[in-house]
PDB file of C-alpha atoms and ligand atoms in Angstrom:
ATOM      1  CA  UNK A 400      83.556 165.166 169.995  1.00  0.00           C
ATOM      2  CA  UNK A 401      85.444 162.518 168.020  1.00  0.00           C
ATOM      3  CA  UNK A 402      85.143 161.443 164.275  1.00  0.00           C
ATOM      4  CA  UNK A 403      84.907 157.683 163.954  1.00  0.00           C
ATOM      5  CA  UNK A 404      85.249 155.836 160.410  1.00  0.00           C
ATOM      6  CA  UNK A 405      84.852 152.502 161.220  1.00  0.00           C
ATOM      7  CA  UNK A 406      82.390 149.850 163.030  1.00  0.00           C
ATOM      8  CA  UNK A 407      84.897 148.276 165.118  1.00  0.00           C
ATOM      9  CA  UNK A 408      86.095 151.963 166.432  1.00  0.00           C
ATOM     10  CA  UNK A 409      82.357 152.961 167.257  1.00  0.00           C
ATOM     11  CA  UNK A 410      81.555 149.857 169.073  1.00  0.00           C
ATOM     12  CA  UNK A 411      84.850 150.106 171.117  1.00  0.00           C
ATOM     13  CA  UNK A 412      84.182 153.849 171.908  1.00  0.00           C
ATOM     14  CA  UNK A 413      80.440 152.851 172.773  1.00  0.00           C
ATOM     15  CA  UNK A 414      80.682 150.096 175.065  1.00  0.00           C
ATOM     16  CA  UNK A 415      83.541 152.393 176.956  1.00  0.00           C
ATOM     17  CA  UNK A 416      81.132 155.106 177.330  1.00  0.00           C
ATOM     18  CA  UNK A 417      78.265 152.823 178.506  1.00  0.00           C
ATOM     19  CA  UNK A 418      74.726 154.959 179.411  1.00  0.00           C
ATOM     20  CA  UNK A 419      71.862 155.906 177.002  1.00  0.00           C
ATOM     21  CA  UNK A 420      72.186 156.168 173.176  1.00  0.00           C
ATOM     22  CA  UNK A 421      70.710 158.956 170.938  1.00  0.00           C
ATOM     23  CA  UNK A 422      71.202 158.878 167.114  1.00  0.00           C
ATOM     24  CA  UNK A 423      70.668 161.101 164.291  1.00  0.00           C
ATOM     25  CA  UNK A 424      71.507 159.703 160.955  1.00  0.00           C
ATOM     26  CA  UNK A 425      72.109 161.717 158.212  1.00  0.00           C
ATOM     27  CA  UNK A 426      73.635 162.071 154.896  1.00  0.00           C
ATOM     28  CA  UNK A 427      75.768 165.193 156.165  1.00  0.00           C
ATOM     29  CA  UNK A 428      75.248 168.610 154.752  1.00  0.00           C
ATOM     30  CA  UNK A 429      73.597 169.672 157.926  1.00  0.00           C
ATOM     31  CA  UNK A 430      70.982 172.628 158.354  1.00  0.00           C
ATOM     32  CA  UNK A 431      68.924 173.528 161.193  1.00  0.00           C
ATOM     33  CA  UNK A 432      66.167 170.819 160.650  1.00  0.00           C
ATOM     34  CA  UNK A 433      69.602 167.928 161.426  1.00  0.00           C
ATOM     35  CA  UNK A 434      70.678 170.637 164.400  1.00  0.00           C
ATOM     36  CA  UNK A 435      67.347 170.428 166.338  1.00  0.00           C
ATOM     37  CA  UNK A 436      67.363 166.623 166.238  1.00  0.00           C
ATOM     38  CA  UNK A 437      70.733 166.866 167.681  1.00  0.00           C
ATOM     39  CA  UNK A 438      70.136 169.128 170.351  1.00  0.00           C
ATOM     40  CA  UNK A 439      66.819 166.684 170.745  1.00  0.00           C
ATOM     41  CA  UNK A 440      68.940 164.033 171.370  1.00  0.00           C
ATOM     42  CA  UNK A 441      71.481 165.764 173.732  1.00  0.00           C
ATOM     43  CA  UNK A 442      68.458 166.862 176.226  1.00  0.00           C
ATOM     44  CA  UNK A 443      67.217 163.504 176.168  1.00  0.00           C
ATOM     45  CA  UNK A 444      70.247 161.176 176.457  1.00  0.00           C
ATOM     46  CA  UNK A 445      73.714 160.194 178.120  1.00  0.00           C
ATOM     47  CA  UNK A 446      75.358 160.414 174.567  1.00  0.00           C
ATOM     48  CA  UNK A 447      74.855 161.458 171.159  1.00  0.00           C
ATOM     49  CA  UNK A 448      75.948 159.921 167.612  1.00  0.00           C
ATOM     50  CA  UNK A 449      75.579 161.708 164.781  1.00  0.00           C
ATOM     51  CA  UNK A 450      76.490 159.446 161.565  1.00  0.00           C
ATOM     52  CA  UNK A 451      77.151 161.132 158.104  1.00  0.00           C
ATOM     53  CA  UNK A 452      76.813 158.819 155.622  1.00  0.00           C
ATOM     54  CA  UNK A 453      75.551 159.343 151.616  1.00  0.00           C
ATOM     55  CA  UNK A 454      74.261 155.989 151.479  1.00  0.00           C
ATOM     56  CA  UNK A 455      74.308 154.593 148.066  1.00  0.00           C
ATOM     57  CA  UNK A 456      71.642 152.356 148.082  1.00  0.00           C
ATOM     58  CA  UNK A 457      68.950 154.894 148.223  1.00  0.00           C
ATOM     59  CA  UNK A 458      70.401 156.557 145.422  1.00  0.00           C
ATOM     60  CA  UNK A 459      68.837 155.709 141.737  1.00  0.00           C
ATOM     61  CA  UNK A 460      71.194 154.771 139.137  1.00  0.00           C
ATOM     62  CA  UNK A 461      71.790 158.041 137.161  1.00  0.00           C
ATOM     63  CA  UNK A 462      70.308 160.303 140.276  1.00  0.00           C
ATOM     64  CA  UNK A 463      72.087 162.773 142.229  1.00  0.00           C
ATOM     65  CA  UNK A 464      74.797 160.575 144.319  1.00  0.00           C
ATOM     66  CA  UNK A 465      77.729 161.672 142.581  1.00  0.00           C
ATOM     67  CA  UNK A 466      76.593 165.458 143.012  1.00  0.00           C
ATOM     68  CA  UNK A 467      75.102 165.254 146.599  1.00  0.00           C
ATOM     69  CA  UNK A 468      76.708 167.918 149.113  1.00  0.00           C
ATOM     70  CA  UNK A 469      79.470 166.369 151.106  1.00  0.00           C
ATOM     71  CA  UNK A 470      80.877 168.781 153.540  1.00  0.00           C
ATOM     72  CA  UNK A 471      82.225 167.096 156.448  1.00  0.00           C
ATOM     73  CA  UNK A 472      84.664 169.446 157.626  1.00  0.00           C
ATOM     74  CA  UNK A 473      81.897 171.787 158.049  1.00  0.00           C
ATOM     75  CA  UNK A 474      79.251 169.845 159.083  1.00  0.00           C
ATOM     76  CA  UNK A 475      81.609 169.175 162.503  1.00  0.00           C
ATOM     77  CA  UNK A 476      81.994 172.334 162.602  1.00  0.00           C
ATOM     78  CA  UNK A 477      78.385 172.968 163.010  1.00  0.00           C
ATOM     79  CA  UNK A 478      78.026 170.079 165.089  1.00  0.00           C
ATOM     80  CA  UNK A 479      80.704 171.544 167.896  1.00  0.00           C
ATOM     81  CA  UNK A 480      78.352 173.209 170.001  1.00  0.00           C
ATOM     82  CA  UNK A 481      75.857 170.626 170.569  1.00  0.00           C
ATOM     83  CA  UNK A 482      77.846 168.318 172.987  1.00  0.00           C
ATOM     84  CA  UNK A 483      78.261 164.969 170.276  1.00  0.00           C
ATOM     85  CA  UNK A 484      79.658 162.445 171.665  1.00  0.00           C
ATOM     86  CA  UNK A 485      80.914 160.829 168.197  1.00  0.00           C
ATOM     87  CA  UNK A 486      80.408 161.820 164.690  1.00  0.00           C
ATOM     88  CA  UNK A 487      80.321 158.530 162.627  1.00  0.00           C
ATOM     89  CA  UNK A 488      81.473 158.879 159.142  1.00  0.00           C
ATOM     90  CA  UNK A 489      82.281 155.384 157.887  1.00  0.00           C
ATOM     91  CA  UNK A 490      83.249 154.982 153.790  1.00  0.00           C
ATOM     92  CA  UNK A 491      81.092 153.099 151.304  1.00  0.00           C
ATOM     93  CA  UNK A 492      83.197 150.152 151.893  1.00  0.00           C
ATOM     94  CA  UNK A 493      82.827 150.146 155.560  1.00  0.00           C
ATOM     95  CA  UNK A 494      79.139 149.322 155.096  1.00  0.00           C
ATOM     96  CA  UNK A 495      79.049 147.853 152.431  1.00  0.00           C
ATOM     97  CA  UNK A 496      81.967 145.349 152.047  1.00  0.00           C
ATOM     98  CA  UNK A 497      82.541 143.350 148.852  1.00  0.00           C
ATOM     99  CA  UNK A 498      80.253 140.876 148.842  1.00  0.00           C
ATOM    100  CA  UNK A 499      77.346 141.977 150.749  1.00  0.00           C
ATOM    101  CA  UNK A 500      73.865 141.004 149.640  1.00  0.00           C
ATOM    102  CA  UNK A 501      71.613 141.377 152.004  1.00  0.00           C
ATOM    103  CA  UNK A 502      68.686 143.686 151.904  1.00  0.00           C
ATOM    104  CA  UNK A 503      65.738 145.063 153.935  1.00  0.00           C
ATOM    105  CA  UNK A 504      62.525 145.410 151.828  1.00  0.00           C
ATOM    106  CA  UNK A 505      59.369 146.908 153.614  1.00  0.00           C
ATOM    107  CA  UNK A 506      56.422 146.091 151.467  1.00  0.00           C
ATOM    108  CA  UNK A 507      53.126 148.026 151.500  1.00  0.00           C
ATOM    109  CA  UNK A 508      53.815 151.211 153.009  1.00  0.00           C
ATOM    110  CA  UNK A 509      56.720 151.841 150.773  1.00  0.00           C
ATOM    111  CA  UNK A 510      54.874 151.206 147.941  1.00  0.00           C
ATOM    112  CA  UNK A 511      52.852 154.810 146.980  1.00  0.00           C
ATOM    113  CA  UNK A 512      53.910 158.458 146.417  1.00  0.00           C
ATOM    114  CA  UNK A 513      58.137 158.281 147.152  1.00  0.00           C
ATOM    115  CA  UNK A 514      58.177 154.280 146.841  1.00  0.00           C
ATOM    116  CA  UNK A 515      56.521 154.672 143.757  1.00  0.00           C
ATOM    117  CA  UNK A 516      58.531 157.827 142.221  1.00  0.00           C
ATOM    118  CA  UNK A 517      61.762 156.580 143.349  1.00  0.00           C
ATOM    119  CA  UNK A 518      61.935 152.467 143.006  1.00  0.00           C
ATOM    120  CA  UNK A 519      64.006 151.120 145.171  1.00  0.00           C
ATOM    121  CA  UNK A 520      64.828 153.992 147.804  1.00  0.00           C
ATOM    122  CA  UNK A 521      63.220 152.682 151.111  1.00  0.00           C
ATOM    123  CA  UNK A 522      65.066 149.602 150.340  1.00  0.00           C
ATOM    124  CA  UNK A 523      68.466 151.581 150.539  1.00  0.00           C
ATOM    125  CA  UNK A 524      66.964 153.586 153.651  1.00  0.00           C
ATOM    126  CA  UNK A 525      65.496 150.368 155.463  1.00  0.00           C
ATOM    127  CA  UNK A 526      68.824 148.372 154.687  1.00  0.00           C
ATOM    128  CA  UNK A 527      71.239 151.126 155.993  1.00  0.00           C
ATOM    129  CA  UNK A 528      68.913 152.206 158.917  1.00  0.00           C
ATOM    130  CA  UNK A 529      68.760 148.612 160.340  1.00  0.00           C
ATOM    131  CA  UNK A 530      73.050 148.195 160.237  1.00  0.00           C
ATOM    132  CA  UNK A 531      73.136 152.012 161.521  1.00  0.00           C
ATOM    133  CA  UNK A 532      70.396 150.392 164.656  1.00  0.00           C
ATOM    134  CA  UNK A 533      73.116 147.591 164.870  1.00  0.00           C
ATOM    135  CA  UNK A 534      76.070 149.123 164.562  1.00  0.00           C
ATOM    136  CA  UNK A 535      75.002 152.425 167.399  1.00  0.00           C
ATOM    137  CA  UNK A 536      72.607 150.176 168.861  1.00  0.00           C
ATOM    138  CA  UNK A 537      70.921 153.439 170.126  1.00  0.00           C
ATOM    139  CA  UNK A 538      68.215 153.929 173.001  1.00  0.00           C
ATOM    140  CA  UNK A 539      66.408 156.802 170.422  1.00  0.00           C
ATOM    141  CA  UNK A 540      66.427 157.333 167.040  1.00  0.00           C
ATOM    142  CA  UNK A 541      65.200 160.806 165.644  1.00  0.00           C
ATOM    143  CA  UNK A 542      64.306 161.589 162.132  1.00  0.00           C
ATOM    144  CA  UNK A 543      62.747 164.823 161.015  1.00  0.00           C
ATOM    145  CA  UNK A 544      58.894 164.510 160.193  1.00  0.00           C
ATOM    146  CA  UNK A 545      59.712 166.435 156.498  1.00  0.00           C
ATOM    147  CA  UNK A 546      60.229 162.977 155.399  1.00  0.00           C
ATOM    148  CA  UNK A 547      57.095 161.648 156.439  1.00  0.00           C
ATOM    149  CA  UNK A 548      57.675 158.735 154.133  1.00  0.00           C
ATOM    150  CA  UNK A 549      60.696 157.881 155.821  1.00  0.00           C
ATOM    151  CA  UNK A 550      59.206 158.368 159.681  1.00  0.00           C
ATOM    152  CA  UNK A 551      56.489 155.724 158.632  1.00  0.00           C
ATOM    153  CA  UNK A 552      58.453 153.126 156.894  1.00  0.00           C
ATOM    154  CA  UNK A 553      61.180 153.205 159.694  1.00  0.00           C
ATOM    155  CA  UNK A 554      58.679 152.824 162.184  1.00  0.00           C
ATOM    156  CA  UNK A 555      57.252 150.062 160.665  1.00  0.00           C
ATOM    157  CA  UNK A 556      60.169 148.105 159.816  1.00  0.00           C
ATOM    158  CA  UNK A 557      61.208 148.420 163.583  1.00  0.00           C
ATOM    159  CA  UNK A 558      57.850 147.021 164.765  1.00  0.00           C
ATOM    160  CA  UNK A 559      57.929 144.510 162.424  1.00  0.00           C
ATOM    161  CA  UNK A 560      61.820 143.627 162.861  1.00  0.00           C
ATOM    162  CA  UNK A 561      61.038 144.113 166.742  1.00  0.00           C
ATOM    163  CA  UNK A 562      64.376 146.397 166.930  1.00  0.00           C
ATOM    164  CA  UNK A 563      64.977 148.120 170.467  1.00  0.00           C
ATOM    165  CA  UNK A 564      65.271 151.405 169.956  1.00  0.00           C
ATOM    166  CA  UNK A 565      62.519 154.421 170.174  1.00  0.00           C
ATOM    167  CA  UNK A 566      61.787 156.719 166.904  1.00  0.00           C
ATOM    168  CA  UNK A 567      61.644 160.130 168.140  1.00  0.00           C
ATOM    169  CA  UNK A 568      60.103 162.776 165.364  1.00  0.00           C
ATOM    170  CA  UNK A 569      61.353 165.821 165.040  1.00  0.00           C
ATOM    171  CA  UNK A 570      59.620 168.421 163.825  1.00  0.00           C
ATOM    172  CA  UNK A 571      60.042 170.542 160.154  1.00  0.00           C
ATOM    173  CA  UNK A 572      62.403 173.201 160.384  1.00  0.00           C
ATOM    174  CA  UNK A 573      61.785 176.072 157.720  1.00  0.00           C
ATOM    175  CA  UNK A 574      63.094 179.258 156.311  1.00  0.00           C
ATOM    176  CA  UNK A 575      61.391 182.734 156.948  1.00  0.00           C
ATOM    177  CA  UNK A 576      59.278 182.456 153.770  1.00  0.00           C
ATOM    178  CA  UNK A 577      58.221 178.591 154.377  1.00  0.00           C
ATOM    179  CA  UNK A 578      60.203 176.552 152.318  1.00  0.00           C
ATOM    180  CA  UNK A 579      61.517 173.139 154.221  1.00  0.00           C
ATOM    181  CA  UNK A 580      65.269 173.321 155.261  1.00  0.00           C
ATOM    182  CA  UNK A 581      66.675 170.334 153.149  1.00  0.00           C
ATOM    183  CA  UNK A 582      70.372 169.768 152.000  1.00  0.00           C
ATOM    184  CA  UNK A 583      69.053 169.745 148.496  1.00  0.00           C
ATOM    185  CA  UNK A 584      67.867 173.912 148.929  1.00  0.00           C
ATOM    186  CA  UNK A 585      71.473 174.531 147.754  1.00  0.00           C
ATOM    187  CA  UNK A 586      70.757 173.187 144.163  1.00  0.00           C
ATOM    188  CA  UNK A 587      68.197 176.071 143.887  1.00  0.00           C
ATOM    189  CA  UNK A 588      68.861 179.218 141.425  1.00  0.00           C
ATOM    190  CA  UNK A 589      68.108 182.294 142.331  1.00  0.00           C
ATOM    191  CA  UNK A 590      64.595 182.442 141.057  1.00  0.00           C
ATOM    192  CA  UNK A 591      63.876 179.023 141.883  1.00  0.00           C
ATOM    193  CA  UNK A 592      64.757 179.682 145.152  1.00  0.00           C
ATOM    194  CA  UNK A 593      62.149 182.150 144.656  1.00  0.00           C
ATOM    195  CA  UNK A 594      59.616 179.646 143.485  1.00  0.00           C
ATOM    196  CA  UNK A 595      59.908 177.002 146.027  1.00  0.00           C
ATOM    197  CA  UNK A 596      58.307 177.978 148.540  1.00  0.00           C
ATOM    198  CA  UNK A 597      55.219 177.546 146.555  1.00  0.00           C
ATOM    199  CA  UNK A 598      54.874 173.821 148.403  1.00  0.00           C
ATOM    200  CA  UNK A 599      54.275 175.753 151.364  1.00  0.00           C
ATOM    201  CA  UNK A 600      51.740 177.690 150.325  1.00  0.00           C
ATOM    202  CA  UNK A 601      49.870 174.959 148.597  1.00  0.00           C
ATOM    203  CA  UNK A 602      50.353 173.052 152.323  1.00  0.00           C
ATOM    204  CA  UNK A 603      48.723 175.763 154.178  1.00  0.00           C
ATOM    205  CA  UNK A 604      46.151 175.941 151.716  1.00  0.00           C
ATOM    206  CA  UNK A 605      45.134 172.833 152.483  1.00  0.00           C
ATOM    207  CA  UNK A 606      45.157 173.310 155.832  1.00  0.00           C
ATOM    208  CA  UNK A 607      43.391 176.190 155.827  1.00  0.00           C
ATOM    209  CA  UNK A 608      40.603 174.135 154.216  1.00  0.00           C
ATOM    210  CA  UNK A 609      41.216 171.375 157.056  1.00  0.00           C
ATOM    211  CA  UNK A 610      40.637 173.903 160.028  1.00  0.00           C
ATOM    212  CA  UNK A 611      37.322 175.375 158.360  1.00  0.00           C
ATOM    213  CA  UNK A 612      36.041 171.448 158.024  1.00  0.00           C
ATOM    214  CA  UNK A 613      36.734 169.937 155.029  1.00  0.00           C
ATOM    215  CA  UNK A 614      36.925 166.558 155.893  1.00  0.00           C
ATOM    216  CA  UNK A 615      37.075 165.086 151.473  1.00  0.00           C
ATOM    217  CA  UNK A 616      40.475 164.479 151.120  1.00  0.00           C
ATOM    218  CA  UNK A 617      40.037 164.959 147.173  1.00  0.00           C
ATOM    219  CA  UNK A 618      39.023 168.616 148.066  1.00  0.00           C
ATOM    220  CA  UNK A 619      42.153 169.069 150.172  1.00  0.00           C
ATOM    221  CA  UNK A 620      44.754 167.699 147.449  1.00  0.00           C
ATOM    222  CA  UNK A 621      42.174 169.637 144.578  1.00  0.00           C
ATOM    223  CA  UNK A 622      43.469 172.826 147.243  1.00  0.00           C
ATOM    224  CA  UNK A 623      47.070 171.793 146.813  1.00  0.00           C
ATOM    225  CA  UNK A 624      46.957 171.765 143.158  1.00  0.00           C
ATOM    226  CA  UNK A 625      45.242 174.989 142.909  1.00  0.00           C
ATOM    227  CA  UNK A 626      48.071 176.844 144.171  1.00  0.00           C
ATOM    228  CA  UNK A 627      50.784 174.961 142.672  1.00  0.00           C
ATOM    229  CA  UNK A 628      48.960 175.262 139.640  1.00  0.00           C
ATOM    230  CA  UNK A 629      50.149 179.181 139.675  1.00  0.00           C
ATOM    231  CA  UNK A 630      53.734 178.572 139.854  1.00  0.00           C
ATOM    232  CA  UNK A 631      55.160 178.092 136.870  1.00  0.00           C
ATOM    233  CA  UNK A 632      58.495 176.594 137.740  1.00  0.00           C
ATOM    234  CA  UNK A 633      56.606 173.901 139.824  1.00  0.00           C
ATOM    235  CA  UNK A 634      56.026 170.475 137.810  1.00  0.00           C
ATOM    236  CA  UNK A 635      54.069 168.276 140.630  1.00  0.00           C
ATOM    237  CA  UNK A 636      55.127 164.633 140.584  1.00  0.00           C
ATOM    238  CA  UNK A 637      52.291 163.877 143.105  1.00  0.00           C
ATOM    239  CA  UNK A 638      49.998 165.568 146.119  1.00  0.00           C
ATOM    240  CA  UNK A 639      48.408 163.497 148.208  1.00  0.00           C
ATOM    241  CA  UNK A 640      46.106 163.240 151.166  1.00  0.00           C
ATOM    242  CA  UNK A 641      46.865 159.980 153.053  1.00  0.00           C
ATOM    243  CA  UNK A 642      46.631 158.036 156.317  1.00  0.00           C
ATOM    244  CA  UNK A 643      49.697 159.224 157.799  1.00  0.00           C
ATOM    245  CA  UNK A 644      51.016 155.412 158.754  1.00  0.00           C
ATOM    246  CA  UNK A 645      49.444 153.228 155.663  1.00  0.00           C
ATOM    247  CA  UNK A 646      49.951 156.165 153.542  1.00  0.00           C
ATOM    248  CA  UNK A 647      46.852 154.780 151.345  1.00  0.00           C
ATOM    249  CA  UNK A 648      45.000 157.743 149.883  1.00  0.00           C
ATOM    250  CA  UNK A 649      42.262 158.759 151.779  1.00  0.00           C
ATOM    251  CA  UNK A 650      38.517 159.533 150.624  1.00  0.00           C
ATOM    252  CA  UNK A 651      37.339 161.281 153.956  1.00  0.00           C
ATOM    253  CA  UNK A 652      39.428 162.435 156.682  1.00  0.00           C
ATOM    254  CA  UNK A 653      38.321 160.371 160.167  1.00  0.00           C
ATOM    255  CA  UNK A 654      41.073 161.193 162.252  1.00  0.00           C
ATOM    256  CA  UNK A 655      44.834 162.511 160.847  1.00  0.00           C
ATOM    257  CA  UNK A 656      46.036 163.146 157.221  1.00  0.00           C
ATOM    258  CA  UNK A 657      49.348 163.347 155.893  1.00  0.00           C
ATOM    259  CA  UNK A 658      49.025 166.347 153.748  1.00  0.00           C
ATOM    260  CA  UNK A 659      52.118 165.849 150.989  1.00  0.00           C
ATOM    261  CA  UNK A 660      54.077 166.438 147.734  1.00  0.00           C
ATOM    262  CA  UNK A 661      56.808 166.130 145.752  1.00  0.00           C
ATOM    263  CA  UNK A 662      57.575 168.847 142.877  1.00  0.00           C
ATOM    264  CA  UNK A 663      60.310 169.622 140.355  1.00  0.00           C
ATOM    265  CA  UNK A 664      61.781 173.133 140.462  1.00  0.00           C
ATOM    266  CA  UNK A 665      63.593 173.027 137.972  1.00  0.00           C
ATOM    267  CA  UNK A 666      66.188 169.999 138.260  1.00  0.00           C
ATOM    268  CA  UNK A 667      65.490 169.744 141.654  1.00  0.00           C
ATOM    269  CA  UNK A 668      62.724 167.263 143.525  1.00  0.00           C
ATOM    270  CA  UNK A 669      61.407 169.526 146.858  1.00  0.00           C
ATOM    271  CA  UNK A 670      59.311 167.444 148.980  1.00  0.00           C
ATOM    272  CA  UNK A 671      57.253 168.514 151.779  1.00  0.00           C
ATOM    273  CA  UNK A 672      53.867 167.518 154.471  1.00  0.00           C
ATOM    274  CA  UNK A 673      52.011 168.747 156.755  1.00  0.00           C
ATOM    275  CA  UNK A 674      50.768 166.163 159.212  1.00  0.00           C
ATOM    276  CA  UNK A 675      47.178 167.147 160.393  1.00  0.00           C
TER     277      UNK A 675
HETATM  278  O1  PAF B1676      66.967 161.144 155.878  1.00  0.00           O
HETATM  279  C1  PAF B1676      68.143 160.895 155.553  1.00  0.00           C
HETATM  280  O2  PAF B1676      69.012 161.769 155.572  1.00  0.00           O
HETATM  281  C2  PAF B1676      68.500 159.488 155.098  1.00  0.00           C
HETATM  282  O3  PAF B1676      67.469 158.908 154.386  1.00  0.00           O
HETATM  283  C3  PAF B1676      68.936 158.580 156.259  1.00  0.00           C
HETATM  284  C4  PAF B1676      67.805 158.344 157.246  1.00  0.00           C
HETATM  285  C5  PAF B1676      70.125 159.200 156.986  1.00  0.00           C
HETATM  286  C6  PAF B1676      69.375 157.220 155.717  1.00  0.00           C
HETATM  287  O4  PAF B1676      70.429 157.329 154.820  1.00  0.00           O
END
């Protein structure tokens, strides 16, 4: 496994290798939900990237950039056993030079629930995605399904944008007790670690609901809120009950639902889905 900081070093080590492409972006700070994708991607390919990157752009103004977990010399560590190929951790300035000004906005389906909470993110994601696609030029993509947001708006900008490459969906990895592995668990105190996994519950509530028939999606996300409601700690920024590729709310379920949320704990914003 080498670590490779800059374009022109990644696309000399790629076309050298030659084969099939897997690659899991990330923002480093791995857990076991970024492991699985990786060991996804080792079954199912020639050769693996793994880029590390805290993209800026995705970032609001006053958010949690400067504070986001950056632990590279750990994160290879972690990554040793899983047979990567190349761990691509470029610098701000490596992607984005002075100068650059060119952006990738995807309009509808960023628009509700995340979109909507956090303006401008799936601009930042979309616009480093598509020069992470150019730069690996990959044969699969894989993304974790916890940000079901993110799954949807990536595979719609890579219809639309006709981009080669196959977005493979990796399922949520969680603890023992529910809560969704996510780099951001670390900002947790003790008893709001102890909270969280309240999301969870109000998910499987839900669900629950689901697999007895209820079919109004107000009745599902009424669910949600009922259990969040008895969490103290929790302040709900949204639940929702959407199609799980428009991500429009729904009035009846016909076929799937995107069961999700986004709550404060504290200082921290969990988010989490079930897809159904
Ligand atoms: O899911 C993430 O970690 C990030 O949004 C991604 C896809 C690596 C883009 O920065």
């Amino acid at each position: 496994m080498i670590l490779v900081e800059t374009i022109s070093d990644f696309r000399a080590h790629r076309k050298k290798l030659g084969g099939t492409w897997g690659l899991v972006p990330t923002m480093g700070a791995l857990h076991q939900g970024h492991l699985s994708l990786v060991e996804r991607a080792r079954r199912e390919n020639d050769h693996v990237a793994v880029s590390i990157f805290v993209n800026p752009t995705q970032f609001a103004a006053g958010g949690d950039l400067a504070k986001y977990p950056r632990t590279l010399e750990r994160d290879m560590q972690l990554l040793e056993p899983y047979g990567v190929d190349v761990v691509f951790a470029p610098s701000s300035d490596e992607i984005y030079p002075p100068h650059f000004q060119t952006y990738v906005t995807v309009e509808e389906v960023t628009q509700p629930l995340e979109g909507a909470m956090r303006p401008g993110h799936f601009r930042g994601v979309a616009t480093v995605v598509t020069k992470l696609f150019n730069i690996v030029q990959p044969d699969r993509a894989y993304f974790g399904q916890k940000d079901g947001q993110q799954v949807a708006v990536i595979k719609q900008m890579t219809r639309d944008l006709n981009i080669l490459v196959e977005i493979i969906v990796g399922e949520t990895v969680r603890e023992a007790d529910g809560l969704a592995m996510s780099s951001r668990n670390t900002y947790l105190s003790y008893e709001e670690r102890k909270a969280a996994p309240v999301l969870y519950r109000a998910l499987c509530a839900a669900r629950d609901a689901f697999q007895r028939g209820e079919r109004d999606a107000e009745k599902l996300r009424a669910a949600m809120r009922d259990v969040l409601k008895q969490e103290p700690r929790a302040h709900v920024e949204y639940v929702s009950a959407a199609d799980p590729n428009t991500l429009q709310e729904l009035e009846v379920v016909e076929n799937s639902v995107l069961l999700s949320m986004a709550v404060r704990i504290g200082s921290t914003r969990l988010i989490d889905n079930f897809l159904l």
